[in-house]
Coordinates of C-alpha atoms in Angstrom, one line a residue:
M240 CA 3.8 20.5 9.0
T241 CA 0.5 20.4 7.1
R242 CA -0.1 17.1 5.3
P243 CA -3.3 16.2 3.5
I244 CA -5.3 13.3 4.8
T245 CA -6.8 11.0 2.2
L246 CA -8.9 7.9 2.1
F247 CA -7.7 4.9 0.2
T248 CA -10.6 3.7 -2.0
G249 CA -9.5 0.1 -2.4
Q250 CA -11.9 -1.2 0.4
W251 CA -14.7 0.8 -1.1
A252 CA -14.5 -0.3 -4.7
D253 CA -17.9 -2.0 -4.5
L254 CA -19.4 1.5 -4.3
P255 CA -19.5 3.9 -7.3
F256 CA -16.7 6.4 -7.3
E257 CA -19.0 9.3 -7.0
E258 CA -20.5 7.8 -3.8
V259 CA -17.1 7.4 -2.3
C260 CA -16.3 11.0 -3.1
R261 CA -19.5 12.1 -1.4
L262 CA -18.8 10.2 1.7
A263 CA -15.1 11.2 2.0
S264 CA -16.0 14.8 1.5
E265 CA -18.8 14.7 4.1
W266 CA -16.4 13.1 6.6
G267 CA -13.8 15.8 6.1
Y268 CA -11.1 14.1 4.1
D269 CA -8.8 16.2 1.9
G270 CA -8.7 13.8 -0.9
L271 CA -8.5 10.2 -2.1
E272 CA -5.8 7.6 -2.8
I273 CA -7.7 6.2 -5.8
A274 CA -7.6 2.4 -6.4
C275 CA -7.3 1.2 -10.0
W276 CA -10.2 -1.2 -9.8
G277 CA -14.0 -1.0 -9.7
D278 CA -15.0 2.2 -11.5
H279 CA -12.7 4.3 -9.4
F280 CA -9.8 4.6 -11.9
E281 CA -9.6 2.4 -15.0
V282 CA -6.1 2.6 -16.5
D283 CA -7.1 1.5 -20.0
K284 CA -9.9 4.1 -20.2
A285 CA -7.6 6.8 -18.8
L286 CA -5.3 6.3 -21.8
S287 CA -7.9 5.6 -24.5
D288 CA -10.5 8.2 -23.7
D289 CA -9.4 11.8 -23.9
S290 CA -12.2 13.0 -21.6
Y291 CA -11.8 10.3 -18.9
V292 CA -9.2 11.9 -16.7
G293 CA -10.9 15.3 -16.9
R294 CA -14.2 13.8 -15.8
K295 CA -12.5 12.2 -12.7
L296 CA -10.9 15.6 -11.8
E297 CA -14.2 17.4 -12.2
L298 CA -15.9 14.9 -9.9
L299 CA -13.2 15.3 -7.3
A300 CA -13.4 19.1 -7.5
K301 CA -17.2 18.9 -7.2
H302 CA -16.7 17.3 -3.7
N303 CA -13.7 19.6 -2.8
L304 CA -11.3 16.6 -2.9
K305 CA -7.8 16.3 -4.5
V306 CA -5.7 13.3 -5.5
W307 CA -2.0 12.8 -4.9
T308 CA -1.7 9.1 -5.5
I309 CA -3.3 6.2 -7.4
S310 CA -2.8 2.5 -6.4
N311 CA -2.7 -0.6 -8.5
H312 CA -2.0 -3.4 -6.0
L313 CA -3.9 -6.1 -7.7
V314 CA -2.3 -6.0 -11.1
G315 CA 1.2 -5.4 -9.6
Q316 CA 0.8 -8.5 -7.5
S317 CA 0.6 -10.6 -10.7
V318 CA 3.9 -9.3 -12.2
C319 CA 6.2 -11.7 -10.2
D320 CA 3.9 -14.2 -8.5
N321 CA 4.5 -17.9 -8.7
P322 CA 2.2 -19.7 -8.8
V323 CA -0.4 -17.7 -10.8
D324 CA -3.8 -19.4 -10.1
E325 CA -7.5 -18.9 -9.4
R326 CA -6.7 -16.3 -6.7
H327 CA -5.3 -14.0 -9.4
K328 CA -8.3 -14.6 -11.7
G329 CA -10.5 -13.3 -8.9
I330 CA -8.6 -10.0 -8.6
L331 CA -7.6 -9.2 -12.2
P332 CA -9.5 -7.6 -15.1
A333 CA -10.5 -10.2 -17.7
R334 CA -8.2 -8.6 -20.2
I335 CA -5.2 -9.1 -18.0
W336 CA -6.1 -12.7 -17.0
G337 CA -6.8 -13.7 -20.6
D338 CA -6.5 -17.5 -20.9
G339 CA -4.8 -17.7 -17.5
E340 CA -1.5 -19.0 -18.8
P341 CA 0.9 -17.9 -16.1
E342 CA 3.6 -16.2 -18.1
G343 CA 1.0 -14.5 -20.3
V344 CA -0.7 -13.1 -17.2
R345 CA 2.7 -11.8 -15.8
G346 CA 3.5 -10.2 -19.1
R347 CA 0.1 -8.4 -19.4
A348 CA 0.3 -7.3 -15.8
A349 CA 3.7 -5.8 -16.4
E350 CA 2.5 -3.9 -19.4
E351 CA -0.5 -2.6 -17.4
M352 CA 1.9 -1.3 -14.7
K353 CA 3.7 0.6 -17.3
D354 CA 0.4 2.0 -18.5
T355 CA -0.5 2.8 -14.9
A356 CA 2.5 5.1 -14.7
R357 CA 1.4 6.8 -17.9
A358 CA -2.1 7.2 -16.6
A359 CA -0.9 8.6 -13.3
A360 CA 1.1 11.3 -15.2
K361 CA -2.0 12.1 -17.2
L362 CA -3.9 12.5 -14.0
G363 CA -1.2 14.8 -12.6
V364 CA -0.1 12.6 -9.8
S365 CA 3.5 11.6 -9.1
T366 CA 3.2 8.4 -7.1
V367 CA 1.7 5.0 -7.8
V368 CA 1.3 2.7 -4.8
G369 CA 1.2 -1.1 -5.3
F370 CA 2.5 -4.6 -4.9
T371 CA 5.2 -6.4 -6.8
G372 CA 4.3 -10.0 -6.2
S373 CA 7.1 -12.6 -5.5
S374 CA 8.3 -15.8 -7.1
I375 CA 9.8 -16.9 -3.7
W376 CA 7.1 -16.0 -1.1
H377 CA 6.0 -19.7 -1.2
T378 CA 9.4 -20.6 0.2
V379 CA 9.0 -18.5 3.4
A380 CA 8.9 -21.5 5.7
M381 CA 12.3 -22.6 4.3
F382 CA 11.1 -26.2 4.1
P383 CA 11.5 -28.3 2.1
P384 CA 15.1 -26.9 2.3
V385 CA 15.5 -23.9 0.0
P386 CA 18.9 -23.5 -1.6
T387 CA 20.5 -20.0 -1.6
S388 CA 20.5 -20.0 -5.4
M389 CA 16.7 -20.2 -5.4
I390 CA 16.4 -17.1 -3.2
E391 CA 18.9 -15.2 -5.4
A392 CA 17.0 -16.2 -8.5
G393 CA 13.8 -14.8 -6.9
Y394 CA 15.4 -11.3 -6.4
Q395 CA 16.9 -11.5 -9.9
D396 CA 13.4 -12.4 -11.3
F397 CA 12.0 -9.3 -9.5
A398 CA 14.7 -7.1 -11.0
D399 CA 14.3 -8.5 -14.5
R400 CA 10.6 -7.9 -14.5
W401 CA 10.4 -4.6 -12.7
N402 CA 13.3 -2.7 -14.1
P403 CA 11.6 -2.3 -17.5
I404 CA 8.5 -1.1 -15.7
L405 CA 10.5 1.4 -13.7
D406 CA 12.1 2.6 -17.0
V407 CA 8.6 3.9 -18.0
F408 CA 8.1 5.4 -14.5
D409 CA 11.3 7.4 -15.1
E410 CA 10.2 8.4 -18.6
V411 CA 7.0 10.0 -17.3
G412 CA 8.3 11.4 -14.0
V413 CA 6.3 9.1 -11.7
R414 CA 7.6 7.0 -8.7
F415 CA 6.5 3.6 -7.6
A416 CA 5.9 3.1 -3.9
H417 CA 6.0 -0.6 -3.0
E418 CA 3.9 -1.7 -0.1
V419 CA 6.0 -3.8 2.2
H420 CA 3.7 -6.7 2.9
P421 CA 3.7 -10.5 3.3
S422 CA 3.5 -12.2 -0.1
E423 CA 5.6 -9.5 -1.7
I424 CA 9.3 -9.5 -2.6
A425 CA 9.8 -7.1 0.3
Y426 CA 7.8 -8.0 3.4
D427 CA 10.1 -7.1 6.4
Y428 CA 13.3 -5.2 7.2
H429 CA 15.9 -7.5 5.6
T430 CA 13.8 -8.3 2.5
T431 CA 13.4 -4.6 1.9
V432 CA 17.1 -4.1 2.0
R433 CA 17.6 -7.0 -0.5
T434 CA 14.9 -5.7 -2.7
L435 CA 16.4 -2.2 -3.0
E436 CA 19.8 -3.8 -3.6
A437 CA 18.3 -5.9 -6.4
I438 CA 17.4 -2.9 -8.4
G439 CA 20.4 -0.8 -7.6
H440 CA 18.5 1.6 -5.3
R441 CA 17.1 3.4 -8.4
P442 CA 15.1 6.4 -7.3
A443 CA 12.0 5.3 -9.2
F444 CA 11.4 2.6 -6.7
G445 CA 10.5 3.5 -3.1
L446 CA 8.2 2.4 -0.3
N447 CA 4.6 2.7 0.9
W448 CA 4.8 2.6 4.6
D449 CA 2.0 0.6 6.1
P450 CA 2.5 -0.3 9.8
S451 CA -0.3 -2.9 10.0
H452 CA 1.9 -5.4 8.2
M453 CA 4.8 -4.8 10.6
V454 CA 3.3 -5.0 14.1
W455 CA 2.2 -8.6 13.8
Q456 CA 5.7 -9.5 12.6
E457 CA 7.2 -7.7 15.6
I458 CA 8.9 -5.1 13.3
D459 CA 9.2 -1.6 14.8
P460 CA 7.2 0.6 12.4
A461 CA 8.6 3.8 13.6
G462 CA 12.2 2.5 13.4
F463 CA 11.4 1.3 9.8
I464 CA 10.6 4.9 8.9
L465 CA 14.0 6.1 10.2
D466 CA 15.9 3.2 8.6
F467 CA 14.4 3.9 5.1
A468 CA 14.0 7.6 5.4
D469 CA 14.9 8.4 1.8
R470 CA 12.5 5.8 0.5
I471 CA 9.3 6.6 2.2
Y472 CA 7.3 7.8 -0.8
H473 CA 3.8 7.4 0.6
V474 CA 2.1 6.6 3.9
D475 CA -0.9 4.3 4.5
C476 CA -2.4 4.3 8.0
K477 CA -3.9 0.9 8.7
D478 CA -3.9 -0.9 12.0
A479 CA -3.6 -4.4 13.3
K480 CA -4.4 -6.1 16.6
V481 CA -2.2 -9.0 17.9
R482 CA -4.0 -11.5 20.1
V483 CA -1.5 -14.3 20.7
G484 CA -0.7 -15.6 24.1
D485 CA -3.5 -18.0 24.9
G486 CA -1.6 -21.1 23.7
R487 CA -3.9 -21.5 20.7
R488 CA -3.7 -18.4 18.6
G489 CA -0.6 -18.2 16.4
R490 CA 0.9 -15.4 14.3
L491 CA 0.2 -17.3 11.1
S492 CA -3.5 -17.2 11.9
S493 CA -4.4 -20.8 11.0
H494 CA -6.1 -20.1 7.6
L495 CA -9.0 -18.5 9.6
P496 CA -11.1 -15.7 8.0
W497 CA -10.8 -12.1 8.9
A498 CA -12.6 -11.1 12.1
D499 CA -12.5 -14.6 13.5
L500 CA -11.3 -14.1 17.1
R501 CA -9.4 -17.4 16.9
R502 CA -6.9 -15.6 14.7
G503 CA -3.5 -14.6 16.2
W504 CA -3.9 -11.1 14.6
D505 CA -6.3 -9.2 12.5
F506 CA -6.7 -5.8 10.8
V507 CA -8.7 -3.4 12.9
S508 CA -9.9 0.2 12.4
T509 CA -7.1 2.7 12.6
G510 CA -6.3 3.6 16.2
R511 CA -7.9 0.5 17.6
G512 CA -4.9 -1.8 17.3
D513 CA -1.2 -2.1 18.3
V514 CA 0.4 0.5 16.0
P515 CA 2.3 3.1 18.1
W516 CA 0.9 6.0 16.1
E517 CA 2.5 8.8 18.1
D518 CA 6.0 7.4 17.7
C519 CA 5.3 6.8 14.0
F520 CA 4.2 10.4 13.4
R521 CA 7.1 11.7 15.3
A522 CA 9.3 9.6 13.1
L523 CA 7.6 11.0 9.9
N524 CA 8.3 14.5 11.2
A525 CA 11.9 13.6 11.9
I526 CA 12.5 12.5 8.3
G527 CA 10.6 15.5 6.9
Y528 CA 7.9 13.5 5.2
D529 CA 5.4 16.0 3.8
G530 CA 3.3 13.9 1.5
P531 CA -0.3 12.6 1.9
I532 CA -1.4 10.6 4.9
S533 CA -3.8 8.0 3.6
I534 CA -6.1 6.1 5.8
E535 CA -6.5 2.5 4.5
W536 CA -9.6 1.5 6.5
E537 CA -10.0 -2.2 6.9
D538 CA -11.8 -4.0 9.7
A539 CA -14.0 -7.0 9.0
G540 CA -15.6 -6.7 12.4
M541 CA -16.8 -3.1 12.2
D542 CA -19.1 -1.1 10.0
R543 CA -16.9 1.0 7.7
L544 CA -19.4 3.9 7.7
H545 CA -18.5 4.3 11.4
G546 CA -14.9 3.3 11.1
A547 CA -13.7 5.6 8.4
P548 CA -14.7 8.9 10.1
D549 CA -13.6 7.6 13.4
A550 CA -10.1 6.8 12.0
L551 CA -9.9 10.3 10.4
A552 CA -10.4 12.0 13.8
L553 CA -7.6 10.0 15.3
I554 CA -5.1 10.5 12.5
R555 CA -5.9 14.2 12.2
A556 CA -4.8 14.5 15.9
Y557 CA -1.5 12.7 15.4
N558 CA -0.9 14.5 12.1
A559 CA -1.1 17.8 14.0
I560 CA 2.0 16.8 16.0
T561 CA 4.6 19.3 14.7
P562 CA 8.4 19.3 14.9
P563 CA 9.9 21.7 17.4
S564 CA 10.2 25.2 16.2
S565 CA 13.6 27.0 15.7
A566 CA 12.8 29.1 18.7
F567 CA 12.5 25.9 20.8
D568 CA 15.9 24.8 19.5
A569 CA 17.5 28.1 20.2
A570 CA 16.1 28.2 23.8
F571 CA 17.8 24.9 24.5
S572 CA 21.0 25.9 22.8
A573 CA 21.2 29.0 25.0
E574 CA 21.2 27.0 28.2

């Protein structure tokens, strides 16, 4: 099973897009999962400038790269979030932040996600990866006591805000792949079930599988693939290292910064953490996933110019694990 390996550009948005293309091509990547921030892919320009998309495609072709997916995590985060505050101002374009009035921010973010679907279709890609935000994430500790009605209202809020967005995705033939992630409406197994139920399992909404957010929560990432086989629309390969057990480091990480070894877990370069990559790739084979394998490189304790090609070599090896051939099956059937 041949699957292209791409590099997610979100952690490289401080570099000009052409420089990221050059690096990814030299390292041997097949393409990019392009982030909708920095100068990498600007949704408003893609829709207002008739030559914008063509120039992006020409630049990719110049470096022998392709694109299967774009990602708009930062704007998607602001669709449902409560509260909306200075954290969002730091990640949003000024035209989406506006005057910072929370409901205005949410509304503009929702319209931008609709435009992201339209821009993706114009670019010729069929999947947008991103976040949804959540109006109930702040209740995760369940104290002060959280009434059931509040949780139900949170899932209804998600459905009310995202169904109109997904209507546009349907109109243009693009799917949304939600990254299951703490701070989102779906962040583990049971919240993913509830999220899919909230929108009636509509096909426009699927999942971006990223195991790094699962291992520190003690969720089996390979089992997650099998459980949600029909909803795995995209794959991001990011790793995490859990370091609890010394009596001090906890799983909530104590508000400590990335790469601080006092944290109970941290993101590390792909292949250097606790994700059981072989099991995961065997699970992807089992469900017949044939889309891109995107390396989301993130490690505050390592130089990315070393880490990104290192991660590619590891993932290329696991990606080469192929399902058994029909001859293999026949040989066992004959015994």
